[in-house]
GROMACS .gro file of C-alpha atoms in nm:
model
  338
    1ARG     CA    1  -0.058  -0.007  -0.009
    2ALA     CA    2   0.100   0.351  -0.067
    3ASN     CA    3   0.193   0.623   0.201
    4CYS     CA    4  -0.117   0.846   0.290
    5GLU     CA    5  -0.374   0.551   0.216
    6CYS     CA    6  -0.567   0.656   0.540
    7GLY     CA    7  -0.568   1.015   0.530
    8TYR     CA    8  -0.371   1.329   0.580
    9SER     CA    9  -0.399   1.449   0.903
   10VAL     CA   10  -0.397   1.852   0.944
   11LYS     CA   11  -0.296   1.973   1.313
   12GLY     CA   12  -0.584   2.122   1.498
   13GLY     CA   13  -0.815   2.042   1.217
   14GLY     CA   14  -0.834   1.662   1.178
   15THR     CA   15  -0.769   1.433   0.889
   16TYR     CA   16  -0.913   1.428   0.527
   17THR     CA   17  -0.915   1.201   0.296
   18ASP     CA   18  -0.755   1.357  -0.039
   19ALA     CA   19  -0.482   1.550  -0.123
   20PHE     CA   20  -0.458   1.791  -0.455
   21GLU     CA   21  -0.066   1.958  -0.459
   22ALA     CA   22   0.058   2.171  -0.754
   23ASP     CA   23   0.443   2.296  -0.779
   24PHE     CA   24   0.401   2.539  -0.987
   25LEU     CA   25   0.753   2.638  -0.928
   26ARG     CA   26   0.839   2.336  -1.152
   27LEU     CA   27   0.494   2.357  -1.396
   28THR     CA   28   0.643   2.348  -1.690
   29ASP     CA   29   0.369   2.384  -1.932
   30ILE     CA   30  -0.050   2.409  -1.739
   31SER     CA   31  -0.219   2.422  -2.107
   32ASN     CA   32  -0.199   2.090  -2.130
   33ASN     CA   33  -0.259   2.010  -1.769
   34GLY     CA   34  -0.553   1.755  -1.709
   35ASP     CA   35  -0.539   1.881  -1.243
   36TRP     CA   36  -0.612   2.262  -1.436
   37LYS     CA   37  -0.848   2.510  -1.672
   38ILE     CA   38  -0.764   2.801  -1.820
   39SER     CA   39  -1.040   3.102  -1.834
   40SER     CA   40  -1.114   3.244  -2.150
   41TRP     CA   41  -1.394   3.479  -2.187
   42PRO     CA   42  -1.531   3.886  -2.185
   43GLU     CA   43  -1.761   3.951  -1.869
   44ASP     CA   44  -1.968   4.283  -1.936
   45GLN     CA   45  -1.772   4.464  -1.591
   46LYS     CA   46  -1.853   4.856  -1.527
   47PRO     CA   47  -1.639   5.128  -1.584
   48TYR     CA   48  -1.468   4.845  -1.805
   49PRO     CA   49  -1.511   4.484  -1.939
   50LEU     CA   50  -1.277   4.193  -1.878
   51SER     CA   51  -1.128   3.942  -2.081
   52TYR     CA   52  -0.968   3.687  -1.897
   53GLU     CA   53  -0.713   3.486  -2.182
   54LYS     CA   54  -0.497   3.251  -2.204
   55GLN     CA   55  -0.179   3.389  -2.305
   56ASN     CA   56  -0.207   3.598  -1.988
   57VAL     CA   57  -0.159   3.250  -1.788
   58ILE     CA   58   0.242   3.184  -1.830
   59ALA     CA   59   0.349   2.887  -1.655
   60ASN     CA   60   0.716   3.032  -1.544
   61PRO     CA   61   0.922   2.759  -1.372
   62ILE     CA   62   1.256   2.725  -1.211
   63THR     CA   63   1.520   2.594  -1.449
   64GLY     CA   64   1.864   2.536  -1.314
   65SER     CA   65   2.013   2.528  -0.915
   66SER     CA   66   2.035   2.916  -0.962
   67GLY     CA   67   1.703   2.961  -0.861
   68GLN     CA   68   1.628   3.121  -1.267
   69SER     CA   69   1.304   3.101  -1.363
   70ALA     CA   70   1.222   3.043  -1.742
   71ASN     CA   71   1.160   3.438  -1.903
   72GLY     CA   72   1.393   3.587  -1.514
   73ALA     CA   73   1.069   3.677  -1.345
   74ASP     CA   74   1.023   3.622  -1.013
   75PRO     CA   75   0.920   3.155  -1.074
   76GLY     CA   76   0.609   3.065  -1.065
   77LEU     CA   77   0.274   3.067  -1.237
   78GLN     CA   78   0.209   3.417  -1.380
   79LEU     CA   79  -0.176   3.493  -1.392
   80VAL     CA   80  -0.121   3.866  -1.511
   81VAL     CA   81  -0.357   4.251  -1.510
   82ARG     CA   82  -0.206   4.367  -1.877
   83GLY     CA   83  -0.203   4.748  -1.905
   84PRO     CA   84  -0.210   5.093  -2.027
   85THR     CA   85  -0.627   5.005  -2.094
   86GLN     CA   86  -0.850   5.199  -2.385
   87GLU     CA   87  -1.198   5.367  -2.264
   88GLY     CA   88  -1.391   5.132  -2.344
   89SER     CA   89  -1.137   4.826  -2.374
   90HIS     CA   90  -1.151   4.512  -2.253
   91VAL     CA   91  -0.852   4.468  -1.950
   92GLY     CA   92  -0.697   4.199  -2.002
   93ALA     CA   93  -0.747   3.925  -1.703
   94ALA     CA   94  -0.607   3.636  -1.585
   95GLU     CA   95  -0.727   3.277  -1.373
   96VAL     CA   96  -0.690   2.935  -1.345
   97MET     CA   97  -0.960   2.687  -1.155
   98THR     CA   98  -0.973   2.303  -1.099
   99SER     CA   99  -1.053   2.042  -1.298
  100ARG     CA  100  -1.163   1.912  -0.932
  101ARG     CA  101  -1.530   1.973  -0.873
  102ASP     CA  102  -1.572   1.714  -0.538
  103MET     CA  103  -1.347   1.947  -0.294
  104HIS     CA  104  -1.535   1.998   0.038
  105TYR     CA  105  -1.417   2.021   0.421
  106GLY     CA  106  -1.029   2.023   0.482
  107SER     CA  107  -0.723   2.271   0.449
  108TYR     CA  108  -0.585   2.506   0.163
  109ARG     CA  109  -0.291   2.701   0.099
  110ALA     CA  110  -0.126   2.889  -0.151
  111ALA     CA  111   0.188   3.068  -0.148
  112ILE     CA  112   0.194   3.468  -0.335
  113LYS     CA  113   0.350   3.715  -0.415
  114TYR     CA  114   0.125   3.984  -0.565
  115SER     CA  115   0.225   4.272  -0.702
  116GLU     CA  116   0.248   4.636  -0.531
  117GLU     CA  117   0.143   4.814  -0.843
  118PRO     CA  118  -0.201   5.001  -0.787
  119GLY     CA  119  -0.508   4.893  -0.906
  120THR     CA  120  -0.595   4.487  -0.923
  121CYS     CA  121  -0.721   4.239  -0.715
  122GLY     CA  122  -0.582   3.942  -0.712
  123SER     CA  123  -0.752   3.565  -0.513
  124MET     CA  124  -0.716   3.253  -0.385
  125PHE     CA  125  -1.073   3.125  -0.352
  126TRP     CA  126  -1.247   2.806  -0.322
  127TYR     CA  127  -1.630   2.803  -0.528
  128LYS     CA  128  -1.916   2.613  -0.643
  129ASN     CA  129  -2.171   2.878  -0.663
  130GLU     CA  130  -2.309   3.236  -0.610
  131THR     CA  131  -2.408   3.141  -0.260
  132GLN     CA  132  -2.140   2.876  -0.202
  133GLU     CA  133  -1.837   3.019  -0.206
  134ILE     CA  134  -1.476   3.131   0.070
  135ASP     CA  135  -1.275   3.392  -0.033
  136VAL     CA  136  -0.914   3.518   0.028
  137GLU     CA  137  -0.850   3.849  -0.193
  138LEU     CA  138  -0.519   4.132  -0.164
  139LEU     CA  139  -0.649   4.418  -0.295
  140SER     CA  140  -0.341   4.606  -0.448
  141TYR     CA  141  -0.363   4.981  -0.370
  142GLN     CA  142  -0.404   4.874   0.000
  143ASP     CA  143  -0.076   4.741   0.024
  144THR     CA  144   0.178   5.042   0.081
  145LYS     CA  145   0.484   5.098   0.236
  146SER     CA  146   0.404   5.371   0.468
  147SER     CA  147   0.254   5.139   0.674
  148SER     CA  148   0.456   4.799   0.798
  149THR     CA  149   0.160   4.546   0.731
  150ALA     CA  150  -0.155   4.579   0.497
  151PRO     CA  151  -0.466   4.391   0.498
  152VAL     CA  152  -0.629   4.097   0.332
  153ASN     CA  153  -0.991   4.065   0.251
  154TYR     CA  154  -1.245   3.769   0.357
  155VAL     CA  155  -1.570   3.669   0.232
  156LEU     CA  156  -1.723   3.369   0.287
  157HIS     CA  157  -2.028   3.355   0.091
  158ALA     CA  158  -2.399   3.088   0.163
  159LYS     CA  159  -2.742   3.130   0.189
  160GLY     CA  160  -2.816   3.370   0.441
  161PRO     CA  161  -2.621   3.664   0.531
  162ALA     CA  162  -2.233   3.673   0.387
  163GLY     CA  163  -1.927   3.662   0.638
  164TRP     CA  164  -1.630   3.967   0.596
  165ALA     CA  165  -1.351   4.059   0.747
  166ALA     CA  166  -1.077   4.260   0.619
  167PRO     CA  167  -0.756   4.190   0.913
  168GLN     CA  168  -0.430   4.314   0.889
  169LEU     CA  169  -0.095   4.085   0.785
  170PRO     CA  170   0.201   4.054   0.961
  171PHE     CA  171   0.417   4.167   0.614
  172HIS     CA  172   0.299   4.279   0.263
  173PRO     CA  173   0.206   4.101   0.048
  174SER     CA  174   0.416   4.196  -0.214
  175ASP     CA  175   0.702   4.170   0.006
  176GLY     CA  176   0.772   3.833  -0.149
  177TYR     CA  177   0.606   3.493  -0.177
  178HIS     CA  178   0.330   3.502   0.084
  179GLU     CA  179   0.109   3.150   0.236
  180TYR     CA  180  -0.220   3.168   0.291
  181ARG     CA  181  -0.482   2.908   0.392
  182TYR     CA  182  -0.827   2.840   0.523
  183ASP     CA  183  -0.927   2.536   0.703
  184TRP     CA  184  -1.278   2.515   0.644
  185SER     CA  185  -1.490   2.282   0.879
  186PRO     CA  186  -1.913   2.279   0.906
  187GLY     CA  187  -2.004   2.633   1.004
  188LYS     CA  188  -1.691   2.778   1.041
  189VAL     CA  189  -1.365   2.903   0.788
  190SER     CA  190  -1.096   3.004   1.031
  191PHE     CA  191  -0.851   3.193   0.821
  192TYR     CA  192  -0.397   3.162   0.853
  193ALA     CA  193  -0.108   3.380   0.700
  194ASP     CA  194   0.180   3.158   0.735
  195GLY     CA  195   0.140   2.950   0.970
  196GLN     CA  196   0.051   3.232   1.146
  197TYR     CA  197  -0.271   3.214   1.330
  198ILE     CA  198  -0.589   3.566   1.180
  199GLN     CA  199  -0.896   3.435   1.250
  200ASP     CA  200  -1.213   3.272   1.232
  201LEU     CA  201  -1.507   3.337   1.056
  202THR     CA  202  -1.854   3.147   1.137
  203GLU     CA  203  -2.168   3.323   0.947
  204GLY     CA  204  -2.212   3.260   0.590
  205VAL     CA  205  -1.985   2.920   0.525
  206PRO     CA  206  -2.074   2.708   0.253
  207GLU     CA  207  -2.160   2.314   0.264
  208ALA     CA  208  -2.166   2.220  -0.069
  209SER     CA  209  -1.826   2.103  -0.261
  210GLY     CA  210  -1.623   2.279  -0.503
  211SER     CA  211  -1.315   2.360  -0.686
  212ILE     CA  212  -1.025   2.591  -0.618
  213LEU     CA  213  -0.976   2.898  -0.811
  214LEU     CA  214  -0.610   3.151  -0.866
  215ASN     CA  215  -0.742   3.503  -1.046
  216HIS     CA  216  -0.611   3.819  -1.094
  217TRP     CA  217  -0.823   4.132  -1.273
  218SER     CA  218  -0.906   4.484  -1.258
  219ASN     CA  219  -1.232   4.613  -1.382
  220GLY     CA  220  -1.218   4.974  -1.287
  221ASP     CA  221  -1.416   4.979  -0.921
  222PRO     CA  222  -1.342   5.314  -0.786
  223TYR     CA  223  -1.405   5.137  -0.456
  224TRP     CA  224  -1.269   4.765  -0.506
  225SER     CA  225  -1.004   4.686  -0.818
  226GLN     CA  226  -0.913   5.037  -0.904
  227GLY     CA  227  -0.727   5.091  -1.214
  228PRO     CA  228  -0.692   5.030  -1.432
  229PRO     CA  229  -0.337   4.996  -1.413
  230VAL     CA  230  -0.092   5.132  -1.645
  231ARG     CA  231   0.073   4.922  -1.738
  232ASP     CA  232   0.103   4.504  -1.696
  233VAL     CA  233   0.104   4.364  -1.389
  234VAL     CA  234   0.202   3.991  -1.239
  235MET     CA  235   0.098   3.802  -0.928
  236THR     CA  236   0.291   3.472  -0.887
  237VAL     CA  237   0.209   3.152  -0.775
  238ALA     CA  238   0.456   2.914  -0.606
  239TYR     CA  239   0.248   2.667  -0.484
  240VAL     CA  240  -0.168   2.504  -0.399
  241LYS     CA  241  -0.196   2.215  -0.129
  242ALA     CA  242  -0.530   2.142  -0.029
  243TYR     CA  243  -0.630   1.875   0.221
  244PHE     CA  244  -0.992   1.795   0.212
  245ASN     CA  245  -1.283   1.516   0.210
  246THR     CA  246  -1.460   1.427  -0.122
  247SER     CA  247  -1.798   1.477  -0.277
  248SER     CA  248  -1.782   1.171  -0.510
  249ASP     CA  249  -1.935   0.857  -0.466
  250SER     CA  250  -1.680   0.716  -0.700
  251LEU     CA  251  -1.413   0.844  -0.496
  252GLN     CA  252  -1.529   0.769  -0.145
  253ALA     CA  253  -1.610   0.395  -0.300
  254ARG     CA  254  -1.181   0.390  -0.354
  255SER     CA  255  -1.187   0.350   0.049
  256GLN     CA  256  -0.719   0.175   0.055
  257CYS     CA  257  -0.735   0.229   0.396
  258VAL     CA  258  -0.651  -0.090   0.586
  259ASN     CA  259  -0.466  -0.038   0.852
  260PRO     CA  260  -0.460   0.322   0.979
  261THR     CA  261  -0.260   0.216   1.273
  262ALA     CA  262   0.033   0.102   1.071
  263LYS     CA  263   0.367   0.390   0.922
  264ASN     CA  264   0.261   0.583   0.721
  265ALA     CA  265  -0.058   0.558   0.657
  266VAL     CA  266  -0.195   0.878   0.784
  267CYS     CA  267   0.073   1.136   0.605
  268GLN     CA  268   0.052   1.458   0.854
  269VAL     CA  269   0.009   1.773   0.680
  270GLU     CA  270   0.374   2.014   0.743
  271ASP     CA  271   0.237   2.409   0.860
  272GLN     CA  272   0.385   2.669   0.705
  273SER     CA  273   0.652   2.904   0.924
  274GLY     CA  274   0.711   3.188   0.797
  275PRO     CA  275   0.736   3.359   0.422
  276VAL     CA  276   0.781   3.073   0.143
  277SER     CA  277   1.146   3.062  -0.045
  278PRO     CA  278   1.172   2.934  -0.413
  279GLY     CA  279   1.430   2.735  -0.278
  280GLN     CA  280   1.325   2.624  -0.021
  281ASP     CA  281   1.251   2.202   0.067
  282THR     CA  282   0.919   2.260   0.016
  283ASN     CA  283   0.724   1.847   0.126
  284TYR     CA  284   0.452   1.704  -0.077
  285LEU     CA  285   0.284   1.472   0.004
  286THR     CA  286   0.133   1.327  -0.286
  287LYS     CA  287   0.322   1.159  -0.687
  288GLN     CA  288   0.051   1.467  -0.823
  289GLY     CA  289   0.239   1.737  -0.636
  290ALA     CA  290   0.651   1.610  -0.647
  291ASN     CA  291   0.595   1.541  -1.055
  292ASN     CA  292   0.350   1.814  -1.104
  293SER     CA  293   0.596   1.950  -1.422
  294GLN     CA  294   0.527   1.657  -1.634
  295PRO     CA  295   0.176   1.717  -1.804
  296GLN     CA  296  -0.119   1.452  -1.676
  297PRO     CA  297  -0.394   1.373  -1.907
  298GLN     CA  298  -0.723   1.546  -1.836
  299SER     CA  299  -0.930   1.394  -1.571
  300THR     CA  300  -1.174   1.491  -1.334
  301SER     CA  301  -1.044   1.300  -1.078
  302ASN     CA  302  -0.655   1.329  -1.029
  303ASN     CA  303  -0.630   1.296  -0.617
  304LEU     CA  304  -0.375   0.987  -0.595
  305HIS     CA  305  -0.502   0.874  -0.234
  306SER     CA  306  -0.770   0.857  -0.056
  307ALA     CA  307  -0.982   0.659   0.168
  308THR     CA  308  -1.345   0.756   0.287
  309SER     CA  309  -1.543   0.890   0.690
  310LEU     CA  310  -1.226   1.010   0.796
  311GLY     CA  311  -1.244   1.310   1.066
  312SER     CA  312  -1.512   1.490   1.243
  313SER     CA  313  -1.658   1.616   0.903
  314GLY     CA  314  -1.696   1.320   0.670
  315PRO     CA  315  -1.792   1.351   0.295
  316VAL     CA  316  -2.095   1.424   0.258
  317ALA     CA  317  -2.294   1.294  -0.122
  318SER     CA  318  -2.207   1.507  -0.472
  319ASP     CA  319  -2.438   1.749  -0.523
  320GLY     CA  320  -2.414   1.790  -0.933
  321ALA     CA  321  -2.170   2.068  -0.833
  322VAL     CA  322  -2.119   2.252  -1.196
  323ALA     CA  323  -1.906   2.542  -1.202
  324LYS     CA  324  -2.077   2.902  -1.382
  325GLN     CA  325  -1.989   3.236  -1.567
  326VAL     CA  326  -2.090   3.476  -1.260
  327SER     CA  327  -1.969   3.854  -1.258
  328PRO     CA  328  -1.733   3.968  -0.971
  329ASP     CA  329  -1.948   4.147  -0.771
  330ALA     CA  330  -1.789   4.366  -0.510
  331THR     CA  331  -1.543   3.994  -0.495
  332CYS     CA  332  -1.254   3.840  -0.663
  333GLY     CA  333  -1.535   3.576  -0.735
  334ALA     CA  334  -1.556   3.532  -1.085
  335VAL     CA  335  -1.600   3.195  -1.290
  336THR     CA  336  -1.646   2.986  -1.565
  337ASP     CA  337  -1.664   2.693  -1.709
  338GLY     CA  338  -1.437   2.717  -2.015
   0.00000   0.00000   0.00000
């Protein structure tokens, strides 16, 4: 049996059935990687319309032992907002989403370096539909060097009142790669930054299963993204990691857990501590993460390890989640089934 056959244990968060890991520092081609879909569609926003375009999603892996990237910029997956934009023209934006839509309660993390160039919104978020969403959003105009901290926007959408908070981060999002994380359980989402607990939200907590998305955009809204930027702006993602329970009936049926007390049957998920260095030995628990530089076949399920009924927040029945195109209504959440 493979390691982690009985799940993935998150400190203080229980044990989860599935893992999804993406090492963007070594990914050479996302367009042919079955784990991800690139959004490509226009959106009629005001005052500037958007255009999510595949050319704005760029794989920029580390190419040698020195840490140099393929195009010389910060290594990782680049999500580019184009600038300048003529009045009335579409603002070029970028978005990717996982092929998997069965992601439920669990621990979700991404290491991201944002830009300090004002006028964009960058986000890592989980999404099922307009009433089932978890957002971690950074507005670049808020990252000013006049203060030692910068705010992050946490937004939850579910039936009933939304959850929202804008606490201060203990760093500037543009000064390097930082890990943004949320642990989602029934009735509560706990947020972290570089492994440091920030706060909980208990209103607007989703209940369904969905997908992970990353996006970077601007529509010139003076109350949100501002902009659009006067030049190209890049948000760079080093990795995505998720340890969660699946809602897929077929994956639940593929239980591989024989002896949960055996050595390495349950794998411990390491917490990030401090900023993320592109040269650090990042711990991946799946072959999917370790081999992410190789294109993967198109699939709706790419987990390597699966078990059932683990943790207090066990799997739920599949609800046929289908992502659909929506507008970024004062949040960074705009997705398509592209």
